[in-house]
Coordinates of C-alpha atoms in Angstrom, one line a residue:
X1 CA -9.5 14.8 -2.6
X2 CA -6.5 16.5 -3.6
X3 CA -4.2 14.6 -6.0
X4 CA -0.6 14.3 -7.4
X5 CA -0.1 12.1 -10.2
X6 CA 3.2 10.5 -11.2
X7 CA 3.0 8.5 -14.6
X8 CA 5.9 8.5 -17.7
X9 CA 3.3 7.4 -20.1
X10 CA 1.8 10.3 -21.6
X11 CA -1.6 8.6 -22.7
X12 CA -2.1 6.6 -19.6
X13 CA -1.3 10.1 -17.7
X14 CA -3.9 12.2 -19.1
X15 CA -6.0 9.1 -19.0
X16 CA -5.7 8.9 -15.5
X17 CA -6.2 12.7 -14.9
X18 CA -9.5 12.1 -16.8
X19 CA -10.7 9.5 -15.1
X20 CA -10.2 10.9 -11.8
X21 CA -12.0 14.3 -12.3
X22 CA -15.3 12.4 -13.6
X23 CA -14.7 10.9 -10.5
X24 CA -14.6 14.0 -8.5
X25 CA -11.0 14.1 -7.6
X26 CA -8.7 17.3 -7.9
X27 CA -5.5 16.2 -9.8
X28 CA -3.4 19.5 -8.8
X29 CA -0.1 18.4 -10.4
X30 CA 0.7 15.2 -13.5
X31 CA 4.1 14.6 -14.0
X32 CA 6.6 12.3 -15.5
X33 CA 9.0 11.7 -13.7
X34 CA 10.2 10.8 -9.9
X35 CA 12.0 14.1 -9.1
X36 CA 9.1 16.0 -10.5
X37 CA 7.0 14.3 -8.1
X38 CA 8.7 15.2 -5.2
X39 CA 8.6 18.9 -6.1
X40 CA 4.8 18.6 -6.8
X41 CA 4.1 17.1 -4.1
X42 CA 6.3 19.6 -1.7
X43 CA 4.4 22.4 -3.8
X44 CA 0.6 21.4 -3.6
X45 CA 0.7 19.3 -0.7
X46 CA -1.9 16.8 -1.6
X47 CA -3.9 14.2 0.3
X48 CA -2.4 11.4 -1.8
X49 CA 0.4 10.7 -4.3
X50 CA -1.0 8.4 -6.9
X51 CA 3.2 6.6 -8.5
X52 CA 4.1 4.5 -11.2
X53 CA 6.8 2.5 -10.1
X54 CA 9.2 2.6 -13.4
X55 CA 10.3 6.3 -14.6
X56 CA 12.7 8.0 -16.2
X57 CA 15.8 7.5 -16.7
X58 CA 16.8 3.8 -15.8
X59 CA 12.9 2.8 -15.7
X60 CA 13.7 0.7 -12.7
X61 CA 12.4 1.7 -9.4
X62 CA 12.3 5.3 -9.8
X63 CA 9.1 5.7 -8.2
X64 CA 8.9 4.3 -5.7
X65 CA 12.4 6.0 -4.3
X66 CA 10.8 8.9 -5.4
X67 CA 7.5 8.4 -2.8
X68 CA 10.1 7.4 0.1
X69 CA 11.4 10.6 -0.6
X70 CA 8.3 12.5 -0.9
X71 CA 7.1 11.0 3.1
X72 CA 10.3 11.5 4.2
X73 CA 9.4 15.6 3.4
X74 CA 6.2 15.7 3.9
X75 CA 4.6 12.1 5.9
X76 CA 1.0 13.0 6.0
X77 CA 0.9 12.7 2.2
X78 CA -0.6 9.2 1.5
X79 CA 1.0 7.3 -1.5
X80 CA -0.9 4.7 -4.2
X81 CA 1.7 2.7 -6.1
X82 CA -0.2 1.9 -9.3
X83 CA 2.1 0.0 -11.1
X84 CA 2.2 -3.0 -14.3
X85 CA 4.9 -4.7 -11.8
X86 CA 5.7 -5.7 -8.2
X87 CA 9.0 -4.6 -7.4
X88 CA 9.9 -5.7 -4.3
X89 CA 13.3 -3.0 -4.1
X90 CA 12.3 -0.4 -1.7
X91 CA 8.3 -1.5 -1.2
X92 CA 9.1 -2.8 2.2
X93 CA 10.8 0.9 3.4
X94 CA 7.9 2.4 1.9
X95 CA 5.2 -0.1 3.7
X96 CA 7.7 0.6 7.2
X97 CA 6.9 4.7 6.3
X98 CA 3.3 4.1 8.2
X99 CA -0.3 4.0 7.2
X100 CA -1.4 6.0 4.3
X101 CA 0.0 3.5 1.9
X102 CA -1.2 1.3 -0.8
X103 CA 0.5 -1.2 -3.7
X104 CA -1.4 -2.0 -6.8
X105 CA -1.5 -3.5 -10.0
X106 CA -2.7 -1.9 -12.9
X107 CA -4.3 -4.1 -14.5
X108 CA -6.1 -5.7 -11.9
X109 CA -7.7 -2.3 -11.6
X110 CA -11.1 -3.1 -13.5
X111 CA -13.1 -0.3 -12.1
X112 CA -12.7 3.3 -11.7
X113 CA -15.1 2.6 -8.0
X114 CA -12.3 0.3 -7.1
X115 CA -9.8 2.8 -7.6
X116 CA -11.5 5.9 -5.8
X117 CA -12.0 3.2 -3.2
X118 CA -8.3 2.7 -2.5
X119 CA -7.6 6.2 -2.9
X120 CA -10.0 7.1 0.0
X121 CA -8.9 4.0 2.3
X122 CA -5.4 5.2 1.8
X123 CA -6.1 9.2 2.5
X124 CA -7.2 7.6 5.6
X125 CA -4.4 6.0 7.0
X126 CA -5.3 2.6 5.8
X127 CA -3.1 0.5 3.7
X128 CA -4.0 -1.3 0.9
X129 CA -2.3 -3.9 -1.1
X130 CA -3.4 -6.2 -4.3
X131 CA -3.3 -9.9 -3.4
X132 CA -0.3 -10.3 -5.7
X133 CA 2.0 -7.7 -4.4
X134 CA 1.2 -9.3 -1.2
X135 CA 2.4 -12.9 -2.6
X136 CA 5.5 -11.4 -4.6
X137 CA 6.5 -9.8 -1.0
X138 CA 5.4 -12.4 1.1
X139 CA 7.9 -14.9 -1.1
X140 CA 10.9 -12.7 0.2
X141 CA 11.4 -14.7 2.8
X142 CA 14.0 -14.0 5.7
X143 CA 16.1 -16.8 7.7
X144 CA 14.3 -16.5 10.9
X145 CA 10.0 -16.7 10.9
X146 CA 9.0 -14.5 13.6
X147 CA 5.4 -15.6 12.5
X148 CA 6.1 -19.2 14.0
X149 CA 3.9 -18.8 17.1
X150 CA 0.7 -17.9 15.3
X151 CA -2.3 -20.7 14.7
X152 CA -3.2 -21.2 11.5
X153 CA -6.4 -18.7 12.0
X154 CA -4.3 -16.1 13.1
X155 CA -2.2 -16.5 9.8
X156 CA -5.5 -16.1 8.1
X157 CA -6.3 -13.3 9.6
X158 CA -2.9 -11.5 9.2
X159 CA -3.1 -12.5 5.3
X160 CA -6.3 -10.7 4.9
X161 CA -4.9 -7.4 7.0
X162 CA -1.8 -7.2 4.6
X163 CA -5.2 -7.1 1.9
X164 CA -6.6 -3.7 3.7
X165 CA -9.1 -5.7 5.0
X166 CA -11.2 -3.7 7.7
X167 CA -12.3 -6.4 10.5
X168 CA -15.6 -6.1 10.0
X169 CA -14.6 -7.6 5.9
X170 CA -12.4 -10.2 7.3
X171 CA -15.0 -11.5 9.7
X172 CA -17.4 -11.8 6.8
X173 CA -14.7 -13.8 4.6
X174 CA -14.0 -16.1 7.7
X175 CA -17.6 -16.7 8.3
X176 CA -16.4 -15.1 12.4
X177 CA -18.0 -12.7 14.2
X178 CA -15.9 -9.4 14.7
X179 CA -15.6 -9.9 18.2
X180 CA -13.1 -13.2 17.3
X181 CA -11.2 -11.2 14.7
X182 CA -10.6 -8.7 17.4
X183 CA -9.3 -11.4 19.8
X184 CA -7.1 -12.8 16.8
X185 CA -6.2 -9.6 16.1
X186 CA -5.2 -8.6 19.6
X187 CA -3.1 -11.9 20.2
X188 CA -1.1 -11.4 17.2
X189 CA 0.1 -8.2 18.6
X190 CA 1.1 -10.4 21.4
X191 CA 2.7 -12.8 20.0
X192 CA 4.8 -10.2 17.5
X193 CA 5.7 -8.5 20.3
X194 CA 3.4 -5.6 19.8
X195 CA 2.6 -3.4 22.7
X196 CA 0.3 0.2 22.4
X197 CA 2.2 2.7 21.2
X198 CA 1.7 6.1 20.2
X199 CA 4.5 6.2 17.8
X200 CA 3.8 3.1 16.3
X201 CA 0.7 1.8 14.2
X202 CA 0.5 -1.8 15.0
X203 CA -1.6 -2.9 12.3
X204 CA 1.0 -1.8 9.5
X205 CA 4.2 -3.0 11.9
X206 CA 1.9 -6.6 11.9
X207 CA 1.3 -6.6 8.3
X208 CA 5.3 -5.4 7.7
X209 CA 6.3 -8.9 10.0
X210 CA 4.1 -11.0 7.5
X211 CA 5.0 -9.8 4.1
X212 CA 9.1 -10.2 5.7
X213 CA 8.8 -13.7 7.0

């Protein structure tokens, strides 16, 4: 696994480019900054761009305009926000960019297994968000709830997708076989209005319809 890393902090850079070779990962560029970032990531073209969300110079939300900018040039690149703070400014447009994304919080990181984890699910196309981020988004709430028509189990089951859960996991935490989470699963689409489509990844678009109502 090929890996850009964008971090201001000096220690917790080389830190994290430590960690992630004695975990087998190739860090190919470590940079400070969000335009730096983009130009790394344009240059090596690696599987996954591993952002802090606050950089140089205003220390807002440098990073994460930085990886909008980075799949709007190159969208196969999967992004890990690995940040101290949820900042909701520009997280939904980067959720909206596809699969391949993922949203989490430092210090809720308490293995290096847990981070190669989310690193893999993410190269993948999955997306993978800490419970919190999901909460801080989730509390954004917008005038109209297009989730209205969905049971209660269908909420749960839509809660645990906006996790990264994989069916097979959400099944096991709502004691159902997988057969009923596809079902749920396949009825949400229905009632979000939904349909297959090859440009669109349904999961994501479902999860992106929870964290907004």
């Amino acid at each position: 696994m090929r890996v850009v890393l964008a971090e201001d902090s000096l220690l917790l850079r080389e830190g994290l480019v430590r960690l992630l070779d004695e975990a087998g990962a190739d860090v190919v560029a470590a940079v400070g900054d969000g335009p730096s970032l983009v130009a790394a990531g344009v240059e090596h073209h690696p599987d996954v761009a591993v952002v802090d969300v606050r950089m140089p110079p205003s220390f807002t939300d440098e990073g994460l305009r930085a990886a909008l900018e980075l799949r709007s040039k190159a969208p196969e690149i999967a992004v890990l926000v690995l940040s101290q703070y949820v900042e909701e400014s520009y997280a939904d447009d980067l959720l909206a960019t596809g699969g391949g994304v993922g949203y989490l919080l430092k210090d809720r990181v308490s293995r290096l297994d847990d981070l190669i984890d989310a690193l893999e699910r993410v190269v993948a196309g999955g997306t993978v968000l800490d419970p919190e981020v999901v909460s801080a988004l989730f509390s954004k709430r917008r005038r109209r709830d297009p989730l209205a028509t969905l049971s209660p189990r269908e909420r749960e089951v839509l809660a645990l997708m906006a996790e990264g859960r994989t069916n097979t996991a959400i099944g096991r935490q709502l004691v159902i076989s997988q057969g009923a989470v596809e079902k749920h699963i396949s009825s949400i689409f229905t009632k979000l209005g939904l349909p297959p489509s090859p440009d669109d990844h349904r999961r994501v678009m479902a999860v992106l319809a929870w964290l907004r109502s």
